[in-house]
Short mmCIF file of C-alpha atoms and ligand atoms in Angstrom, two decimals:
data_model
loop_
_atom_site.label_atom_id
_atom_site.label_comp_id
_atom_site.label_asym_id
_atom_site.label_seq_id
_atom_site.Cartn_x
_atom_site.Cartn_y
_atom_site.Cartn_z
CA MET J 1 18.75 -11.69 -8.40
CA ASN J 2 16.44 -13.60 -6.06
CA ILE J 3 13.86 -11.04 -4.93
CA VAL J 4 11.49 -11.92 -2.10
CA VAL J 5 8.29 -9.87 -2.17
CA THR J 6 6.57 -10.16 1.20
CA GLY J 7 2.84 -9.34 1.08
CA GLY J 8 2.88 -10.05 -2.66
CA ALA J 9 -0.69 -11.40 -2.63
CA GLY J 10 -2.03 -7.99 -1.58
CA PHE J 11 -2.72 -4.87 -3.59
CA ILE J 12 0.64 -3.16 -4.18
CA GLY J 13 2.75 -6.29 -3.64
CA SER J 14 0.95 -8.19 -6.42
CA ASN J 15 1.32 -5.25 -8.79
CA PHE J 16 5.04 -5.26 -7.92
CA VAL J 17 5.29 -9.00 -8.65
CA TYR J 18 3.85 -8.36 -12.13
CA TYR J 19 6.08 -5.32 -12.60
CA LEU J 20 9.17 -7.46 -11.96
CA LEU J 21 8.02 -10.43 -14.06
CA ASN J 22 7.27 -8.08 -16.99
CA ASN J 23 10.30 -5.81 -16.74
CA ARG J 24 13.09 -7.85 -15.11
CA PRO J 25 13.14 -11.26 -16.83
CA SER J 26 16.50 -12.23 -15.31
CA ASP J 27 15.21 -11.94 -11.71
CA LYS J 28 13.54 -14.71 -9.71
CA VAL J 29 10.49 -13.46 -7.81
CA ILE J 30 9.44 -15.24 -4.62
CA CYS J 31 6.18 -14.08 -3.07
CA PHE J 32 6.01 -14.74 0.69
CA ASP J 33 2.55 -14.07 2.09
CA LYS J 34 0.44 -15.16 5.06
CA LEU J 35 -2.78 -14.84 3.01
CA THR J 36 -4.77 -12.81 5.52
CA TYR J 37 -8.20 -11.45 4.51
CA ALA J 38 -6.23 -8.95 2.33
CA GLY J 39 -4.16 -11.55 0.49
CA ASN J 40 -5.66 -13.29 -2.51
CA LEU J 41 -4.05 -16.14 -4.43
CA GLU J 42 -6.39 -15.57 -7.37
CA THR J 43 -4.63 -12.27 -7.91
CA LEU J 44 -1.42 -14.23 -8.54
CA GLU J 45 -3.03 -16.88 -10.77
CA PRO J 46 -1.51 -15.54 -14.03
CA ALA J 47 1.95 -15.47 -12.40
CA GLN J 48 1.87 -19.14 -11.33
CA SER J 49 2.81 -20.39 -14.80
CA ASN J 50 5.85 -18.09 -15.04
CA LYS J 51 9.06 -20.05 -14.42
CA ASN J 52 10.57 -17.04 -12.63
CA PHE J 53 7.78 -16.98 -10.02
CA LYS J 54 7.23 -18.94 -6.84
CA PHE J 55 4.66 -18.55 -4.03
CA ILE J 56 5.39 -19.48 -0.43
CA ARG J 57 2.82 -19.17 2.31
CA GLY J 58 4.35 -17.78 5.50
CA ASP J 59 4.13 -15.21 8.26
CA ILE J 60 6.76 -12.47 8.63
CA ALA J 61 6.03 -12.45 12.37
CA ASN J 62 6.99 -16.14 12.66
CA ARG J 63 10.75 -16.54 13.06
CA GLN J 64 10.77 -20.16 11.90
CA ASP J 65 8.86 -19.31 8.69
CA VAL J 66 11.26 -16.48 7.94
CA GLU J 67 14.46 -18.44 8.66
CA THR J 68 13.25 -21.32 6.47
CA LEU J 69 12.58 -18.80 3.71
CA PHE J 70 16.14 -17.47 3.93
CA GLU J 71 17.70 -20.94 4.12
CA ASN J 72 15.78 -22.28 1.11
CA GLU J 73 15.56 -19.25 -1.18
CA LYS J 74 18.80 -17.38 -0.38
CA PRO J 75 17.31 -13.97 -1.24
CA ASP J 76 19.49 -11.14 -2.55
CA VAL J 77 16.76 -8.57 -1.93
CA ILE J 78 13.73 -8.43 0.35
CA VAL J 79 10.97 -5.94 -0.46
CA ASN J 80 8.67 -5.82 2.55
CA PHE J 81 5.08 -5.00 1.62
CA ALA J 82 3.57 -7.38 4.20
CA ALA J 83 1.46 -5.39 6.62
CA GLU J 84 -1.91 -4.84 8.12
CA SER J 85 -2.77 -1.78 6.03
CA HIS J 86 -6.23 -0.41 6.86
CA VAL J 87 -6.40 2.61 9.18
CA ASP J 88 -10.02 1.96 10.25
CA ARG J 89 -9.26 -1.60 11.30
CA SER J 90 -6.23 -0.41 13.30
CA ILE J 91 -8.38 1.94 15.36
CA GLU J 92 -10.66 -0.99 16.29
CA GLU J 93 -8.00 -3.69 16.74
CA PRO J 94 -4.44 -2.34 17.03
CA GLU J 95 -2.70 -5.48 18.30
CA LEU J 96 -2.42 -7.36 15.03
CA PHE J 97 -0.91 -4.21 13.48
CA LEU J 98 1.83 -4.18 16.11
CA LYS J 99 2.52 -7.88 15.59
CA THR J 100 2.78 -7.89 11.81
CA ASN J 101 4.03 -4.39 11.12
CA ILE J 102 6.55 -4.05 13.98
CA ILE J 103 7.51 -7.57 15.17
CA GLY J 104 7.28 -8.91 11.61
CA THR J 105 9.64 -6.25 10.26
CA SER J 106 12.01 -6.81 13.17
CA ILE J 107 12.12 -10.58 12.50
CA LEU J 108 12.87 -9.95 8.81
CA LEU J 109 15.69 -7.58 9.79
CA ASP J 110 17.12 -10.15 12.22
CA ALA J 111 17.17 -12.72 9.41
CA CYS J 112 18.92 -10.23 7.09
CA LYS J 113 21.55 -9.80 9.80
CA LYS J 114 21.93 -13.53 10.37
CA PHE J 115 21.96 -14.73 6.75
CA GLY J 116 23.17 -11.58 4.94
CA ILE J 117 21.30 -9.59 2.30
CA LYS J 118 22.19 -7.20 -0.53
CA ARG J 119 19.20 -4.97 0.17
CA PHE J 120 16.25 -4.85 2.58
CA HIS J 121 13.62 -2.45 1.29
CA GLN J 122 10.87 -1.33 3.65
CA VAL J 123 7.68 -0.14 1.94
CA SER J 124 6.47 2.65 4.18
CA THR J 125 3.87 5.37 3.94
CA ASP J 126 3.44 9.14 4.03
CA GLU J 127 1.16 8.57 7.04
CA VAL J 128 4.27 8.41 9.27
CA TYR J 129 4.44 12.23 8.93
CA GLY J 130 0.91 12.76 10.30
CA ASP J 131 -1.05 15.35 8.36
CA LEU J 132 -0.83 18.87 6.90
CA PRO J 133 -3.38 21.66 7.38
CA LEU J 134 -5.97 22.18 4.62
CA ASP J 135 -5.27 25.93 4.41
CA ARG J 136 -1.51 25.64 3.66
CA PRO J 137 -1.25 24.24 0.10
CA ASP J 138 2.39 25.41 0.09
CA LEU J 139 3.41 22.72 2.63
CA PHE J 140 4.61 19.23 1.61
CA PHE J 141 6.16 16.25 3.40
CA THR J 142 9.91 15.97 2.83
CA GLU J 143 12.14 13.17 4.12
CA GLU J 144 13.09 15.52 6.98
CA SER J 145 9.51 16.22 8.12
CA PRO J 146 8.89 15.20 11.74
CA LEU J 147 7.35 11.78 12.39
CA LYS J 148 3.89 12.37 13.89
CA PRO J 149 1.65 9.36 13.19
CA SER J 150 -2.07 9.68 13.99
CA SER J 151 -3.38 6.08 14.01
CA PRO J 152 -2.22 2.73 15.40
CA TYR J 153 -1.56 1.76 11.76
CA SER J 154 0.74 4.69 11.09
CA ALA J 155 2.37 4.36 14.53
CA SER J 156 3.23 0.75 13.68
CA LYS J 157 4.62 1.75 10.26
CA THR J 158 6.69 4.50 11.92
CA SER J 159 8.11 1.98 14.41
CA ALA J 160 9.03 -0.34 11.54
CA ASP J 161 10.87 2.50 9.78
CA LEU J 162 12.80 3.30 12.96
CA LEU J 163 13.76 -0.36 13.40
CA ALA J 164 14.97 -0.51 9.80
CA MET J 165 17.10 2.62 10.25
CA THR J 166 18.56 1.42 13.56
CA ASN J 167 19.53 -1.89 11.93
CA TRP J 168 21.38 0.06 9.26
CA ARG J 169 23.15 2.20 11.86
CA SER J 170 24.02 -0.50 14.39
CA SER J 171 24.50 -3.58 12.18
CA LYS J 172 24.94 -2.14 8.67
CA VAL J 173 21.97 -4.07 7.28
CA PRO J 174 21.69 -2.35 3.86
CA VAL J 175 18.26 -0.84 4.28
CA THR J 176 16.27 1.57 2.12
CA ILE J 177 12.81 2.99 2.88
CA SER J 178 10.20 4.46 0.55
CA ARG J 179 7.34 6.56 1.92
CA CYS J 180 4.56 6.69 -0.62
CA SER J 181 1.25 8.51 -0.83
CA ASN J 182 -2.13 6.80 -1.44
CA ASN J 183 -2.02 4.22 -4.24
CA TYR J 184 -4.88 3.19 -6.53
CA GLY J 185 -5.26 0.74 -9.42
CA PRO J 186 -5.99 -2.97 -10.08
CA TYR J 187 -6.33 -5.49 -7.20
CA HIS J 188 -7.07 -2.79 -4.57
CA HIS J 189 -9.16 -4.28 -1.74
CA PRO J 190 -12.75 -2.96 -1.71
CA GLU J 191 -12.42 -1.80 1.90
CA LYS J 192 -10.35 1.20 0.67
CA LEU J 193 -11.95 4.40 -0.64
CA ILE J 194 -11.56 4.16 -4.44
CA PRO J 195 -12.53 0.49 -4.93
CA LEU J 196 -15.24 0.91 -2.27
CA VAL J 197 -16.83 3.72 -4.27
CA ILE J 198 -16.55 1.85 -7.58
CA THR J 199 -17.96 -1.44 -6.30
CA ARG J 200 -20.76 0.11 -4.23
CA ALA J 201 -21.80 2.49 -7.01
CA LEU J 202 -21.95 -0.41 -9.48
CA ASN J 203 -24.38 -2.08 -7.06
CA ASP J 204 -26.34 1.21 -6.63
CA LYS J 205 -25.46 1.25 -2.93
CA SER J 206 -24.81 4.37 -0.81
CA ILE J 207 -21.27 5.78 -0.76
CA PRO J 208 -20.10 6.56 2.81
CA VAL J 209 -18.04 9.78 2.88
CA TYR J 210 -16.36 10.49 6.22
CA GLY J 211 -16.87 13.92 7.85
CA THR J 212 -16.94 16.82 5.40
CA GLY J 213 -15.39 14.95 2.47
CA LEU J 214 -12.80 17.73 2.26
CA ASN J 215 -9.82 15.68 3.52
CA VAL J 216 -7.14 15.56 0.86
CA ARG J 217 -5.14 12.55 -0.33
CA ASP J 218 -2.26 12.57 -2.83
CA TRP J 219 -3.07 9.74 -5.29
CA LEU J 220 -0.42 7.71 -7.14
CA TYR J 221 -1.19 5.08 -9.77
CA VAL J 222 0.18 1.80 -8.38
CA GLU J 223 2.47 1.08 -11.34
CA ASP J 224 4.29 4.36 -10.68
CA HIS J 225 4.91 3.24 -7.08
CA CYS J 226 6.26 -0.07 -8.41
CA SER J 227 8.69 1.69 -10.77
CA ALA J 228 9.93 3.83 -7.86
CA ILE J 229 10.63 0.80 -5.66
CA ASP J 230 12.32 -1.04 -8.54
CA LEU J 231 14.62 1.94 -9.01
CA ILE J 232 15.38 2.28 -5.29
CA ILE J 233 16.37 -1.38 -4.83
CA ARG J 234 18.79 -1.09 -7.78
CA ASP J 235 20.13 2.49 -7.64
CA GLY J 236 19.08 3.79 -4.20
CA LYS J 237 21.70 4.22 -1.48
CA ALA J 238 21.61 2.08 1.66
CA GLY J 239 20.53 4.05 4.71
CA GLU J 240 18.39 6.44 2.64
CA ILE J 241 14.70 7.30 2.74
CA TYR J 242 12.83 8.30 -0.44
CA ASN J 243 9.41 9.99 -0.53
CA VAL J 244 7.27 8.86 -3.48
CA GLY J 245 4.33 10.87 -4.84
CA GLY J 246 3.12 12.48 -8.02
CA HIS J 247 1.40 15.75 -7.00
CA ASN J 248 -2.11 14.42 -7.60
CA GLU J 249 -3.91 15.90 -4.60
CA ARG J 250 -7.68 15.57 -4.52
CA ALA J 251 -10.33 16.12 -1.82
CA ASN J 252 -12.16 12.85 -1.09
CA ILE J 253 -15.45 14.26 -2.31
CA GLU J 254 -13.86 15.18 -5.67
CA VAL J 255 -12.62 11.59 -6.04
CA VAL J 256 -16.08 10.22 -5.24
CA GLU J 257 -17.80 12.60 -7.67
CA THR J 258 -15.29 11.78 -10.43
CA ILE J 259 -15.96 8.04 -10.10
CA LEU J 260 -19.75 8.51 -10.04
CA HIS J 261 -19.43 10.66 -13.16
CA ILE J 262 -17.35 8.04 -15.02
CA LEU J 263 -19.88 5.34 -14.09
CA GLY J 264 -22.89 7.53 -14.94
CA LYS J 265 -24.26 7.10 -11.40
CA PRO J 266 -26.12 9.85 -9.48
CA GLU J 267 -24.52 11.95 -6.72
CA SER J 268 -27.58 11.16 -4.59
CA LEU J 269 -25.73 7.92 -3.69
CA ILE J 270 -23.33 9.99 -1.55
CA GLU J 271 -24.02 9.69 2.17
CA TYR J 272 -22.00 11.75 4.66
CA VAL J 273 -21.23 9.60 7.73
CA THR J 274 -19.48 10.09 11.09
CA ASP J 275 -15.86 11.04 10.63
CA ARG J 276 -12.90 8.66 11.16
CA LYS J 277 -11.38 9.18 14.63
CA GLY J 278 -8.27 11.38 14.35
CA HIS J 279 -8.86 11.67 10.57
CA ASP J 280 -5.74 13.09 8.90
CA LEU J 281 -6.61 16.27 7.00
CA ARG J 282 -4.16 16.36 4.12
CA TYR J 283 -1.26 14.30 2.78
CA ALA J 284 1.05 15.80 0.16
CA ILE J 285 4.44 14.43 -0.85
CA ASP J 286 7.47 16.35 -2.03
CA PRO J 287 9.17 13.81 -4.38
CA HIS J 288 12.16 16.09 -5.14
CA LYS J 289 14.78 13.68 -3.76
CA ILE J 290 13.79 10.57 -5.77
CA GLU J 291 13.26 12.69 -8.89
CA THR J 292 16.64 14.41 -8.75
CA GLU J 293 18.82 11.66 -7.24
CA LEU J 294 17.34 8.63 -9.03
CA GLY J 295 15.61 10.22 -12.04
CA TRP J 296 12.18 8.77 -11.15
CA LYS J 297 9.08 10.32 -12.73
CA PRO J 298 5.49 9.09 -12.42
CA LYS J 299 3.83 8.35 -15.77
CA THR J 300 0.12 8.40 -14.96
CA LYS J 301 -1.93 11.51 -14.17
CA PHE J 302 -4.98 11.07 -11.96
CA GLU J 303 -7.54 11.55 -14.78
CA GLU J 304 -5.97 8.76 -16.84
CA GLY J 305 -5.34 6.47 -13.86
CA ILE J 306 -8.84 6.71 -12.45
CA ASN J 307 -10.40 5.89 -15.83
CA LYS J 308 -8.08 2.88 -16.20
CA THR J 309 -8.92 1.76 -12.67
CA VAL J 310 -12.69 2.01 -13.16
CA SER J 311 -12.34 0.04 -16.42
CA TRP J 312 -10.35 -2.66 -14.59
CA TYR J 313 -13.09 -3.08 -11.96
CA LEU J 314 -15.70 -3.25 -14.73
CA GLU J 315 -13.72 -5.95 -16.54
CA ASN J 316 -12.87 -7.95 -13.39
CA LYS J 317 -16.16 -8.17 -11.56
CA ASP J 318 -15.47 -11.77 -10.60
CA TRP J 319 -12.37 -10.76 -8.65
CA TRP J 320 -14.11 -8.24 -6.40
CA GLN J 321 -17.53 -9.86 -6.20
CA LYS J 322 -15.99 -12.86 -4.44
CA ILE J 323 -14.37 -10.53 -1.94
CA ILE J 324 -17.43 -8.46 -1.11
CA SER J 325 -19.59 -11.52 -0.59
CA GLY J 326 -18.96 -13.57 2.54
CA GLU J 327 -16.82 -12.39 5.42
CA TYR J 328 -16.49 -8.85 4.11
CA GLN J 329 -20.25 -8.34 4.55
CA ASN J 330 -19.85 -8.77 8.33
CA TYR J 331 -16.97 -6.31 8.30
CA TYR J 332 -19.06 -3.71 6.48
CA GLN J 333 -21.92 -4.09 8.95
CA LYS J 334 -19.53 -3.75 11.92
CA MET J 335 -17.69 -0.68 10.59
CA TYR J 336 -20.55 1.23 9.01
CA GLY J 337 -23.68 -0.14 10.75
CA ASN J 338 -23.78 2.59 13.43
CA ARG J 339 -22.14 5.47 11.57
P1 NAD H 401 -2.82 -4.98 1.45
O1 NAD H 401 -3.54 -4.96 2.75
O2 NAD H 401 -3.59 -4.96 0.18
O3 NAD H 401 -1.85 -6.27 1.38
C1 NAD H 401 -1.10 -6.70 2.46
C2 NAD H 401 -0.57 -8.10 2.12
O4 NAD H 401 0.28 -8.52 3.22
C3 NAD H 401 -1.66 -9.18 2.00
O5 NAD H 401 -1.39 -10.01 0.89
C4 NAD H 401 -1.55 -9.98 3.30
O6 NAD H 401 -1.96 -11.33 3.16
C5 NAD H 401 -0.07 -9.85 3.59
N1 NAD H 401 0.25 -10.02 5.02
C6 NAD H 401 -0.37 -9.44 6.08
N2 NAD H 401 0.19 -9.84 7.22
C7 NAD H 401 1.21 -10.69 6.90
C8 NAD H 401 2.18 -11.41 7.63
N3 NAD H 401 2.19 -11.36 8.97
N4 NAD H 401 3.08 -12.15 6.97
C9 NAD H 401 3.07 -12.23 5.61
N5 NAD H 401 2.16 -11.58 4.86
C10 NAD H 401 1.24 -10.80 5.48
O7 NAD H 401 -1.80 -3.76 1.53
P2 NAD H 401 -1.31 -2.74 0.38
O8 NAD H 401 -2.27 -1.65 0.26
O9 NAD H 401 -0.90 -3.52 -0.80
O10 NAD H 401 -0.01 -2.15 1.08
C11 NAD H 401 1.24 -2.81 0.96
C12 NAD H 401 2.30 -2.04 1.74
O11 NAD H 401 2.39 -0.70 1.23
C13 NAD H 401 1.97 -1.90 3.22
O12 NAD H 401 3.17 -2.06 3.94
C14 NAD H 401 1.43 -0.48 3.36
O13 NAD H 401 1.74 0.03 4.64
C15 NAD H 401 2.21 0.24 2.28
N6 NAD H 401 1.54 1.40 1.67
C16 NAD H 401 0.29 1.29 1.15
C17 NAD H 401 -0.29 2.39 0.50
C18 NAD H 401 -1.66 2.30 -0.12
O14 NAD H 401 -2.19 3.32 -0.59
N7 NAD H 401 -2.30 1.15 -0.20
C19 NAD H 401 0.40 3.60 0.42
C20 NAD H 401 1.68 3.67 0.98
C21 NAD H 401 2.25 2.56 1.59
O1 TDX H 402 -15.65 4.59 3.46
C1 TDX H 402 -14.73 5.44 3.43
N1 TDX H 402 -15.09 6.77 3.36
C2 TDX H 402 -14.18 7.78 3.37
O2 TDX H 402 -14.53 8.96 3.31
C3 TDX H 402 -13.34 5.11 3.46
C4 TDX H 402 -12.88 3.67 3.52
C5 TDX H 402 -12.42 6.13 3.46
N2 TDX H 402 -12.82 7.44 3.43
C6 TDX H 402 -11.80 8.51 3.43
C7 TDX H 402 -10.75 8.39 4.51
C8 TDX H 402 -9.51 8.96 3.85
O3 TDX H 402 -9.50 10.37 3.99
O4 TDX H 402 -11.09 8.39 2.19
C9 TDX H 402 -9.69 8.64 2.37
C10 TDX H 402 -8.91 7.41 1.92
O5 TDX H 402 -9.18 6.38 2.85
P1 TDX H 402 -8.52 4.93 2.75
O6 TDX H 402 -8.78 4.38 1.40
O7 TDX H 402 -8.92 4.15 3.95
O8 TDX H 402 -6.95 5.29 2.77
P2 TDX H 402 -6.04 6.08 3.84
O9 TDX H 402 -6.62 6.05 5.20
O10 TDX H 402 -5.74 7.42 3.24
O11 TDX H 402 -4.73 5.14 3.83
C11 TDX H 402 -4.22 4.58 2.60
O12 TDX H 402 -3.10 5.32 2.14
C12 TDX H 402 -1.92 5.27 2.91
C13 TDX H 402 -3.80 3.12 2.80
O13 TDX H 402 -4.92 2.36 3.25
C14 TDX H 402 -2.63 3.01 3.75
O14 TDX H 402 -2.22 1.65 3.86
C15 TDX H 402 -1.49 3.84 3.20
O15 TDX H 402 -0.41 3.85 4.09
#
């Protein structure tokens, strides 16, 4: 199969590229990425010598780029990871999120309609369901939970999901959607909590914890997300939504303390800062459907995954040091300077 991975130079997309190259040697993998601040060609360096891999620079929100991609590559499957993905940035500058996440997805769906496709898979997020209260550990997001996004980011992802489902209903574009909880692992951009804590702690810098630090996220090791998507594009049913998560809920402060402990750094680095606006309290996925219908099971528990992740950042300092120097410094000052 010819599989186009949009956003394959970012965190999860690049892990998915490697997952396919390692596990599906008869597939051709075409990464289509705009290379925004979040995309990094160095991440794909080891893939460039693989005869089954090809990189194309392009924008999912540009119709010409997308149609040329379809004409030249004749994809069987599109897996759409391309997105603006950071909640904090979306609160400051929503417009780019609407353009890439909504218009971009719509343009991809139009091309699927025009050129034909065996499967369009939309990589979505548990954030479309809004949040759960902290005092109801019995509640989980199911595929039937109401859509109640809290940020411009999650509103844009919700809109993309609705467009995907309407294209299935009205035009029979064979769409599937996965809604996954927070990922962590190699190649995660240092603007996000786990790599931010690792990289700042290694530089003995303060660790900004929003609000009380008690907000809960449900962490999934990125390779487990990749195996779920791989299964859905092969065995999942068109028109279906699958929640993906591994019951690894942790309060943010627990995550921060765990990382400091692994690195042997003091908790005095922790600095409580002004909360995120509209900060979602708790995410927790019920993965019953994908487990029972497709036989998916995550392999990596949080304790193992977080140790592997910290080791990866220790062994790949070059990768993240280049990112946190330069433009990212201005971003950090802008976002955290007055907190
Ligand atoms: P990321 O920000 O690390 O990577 C996004 C990638 O998309 C980058 O390579 C970027 O260059 C590319 N991109 C951005 N705009 C583009 C455009 N207009 N055209 C083509 N490429 C473009 O994001 P991530 O964390 O890897 O997330 C990937 C997907 O998974 C997103 O759709 C996100 O909503 C979803 N998701 C992420 C998580 C998570 O914990 N990170 C959890 C659930 C779902
Ligand atoms: O400096 C920080 N301090 C802090 O306390 C940052 C960056 C985050 N946080 C908190 C906010 C969240 O409760 O940590 C938690 C995780 O934050 P992020 O890493 O920004 O992730 P989150 O907002 O949960 O969203 C992530 O998971 C769902 C991804 O970025 C989304 O793309 C995905 O859809």
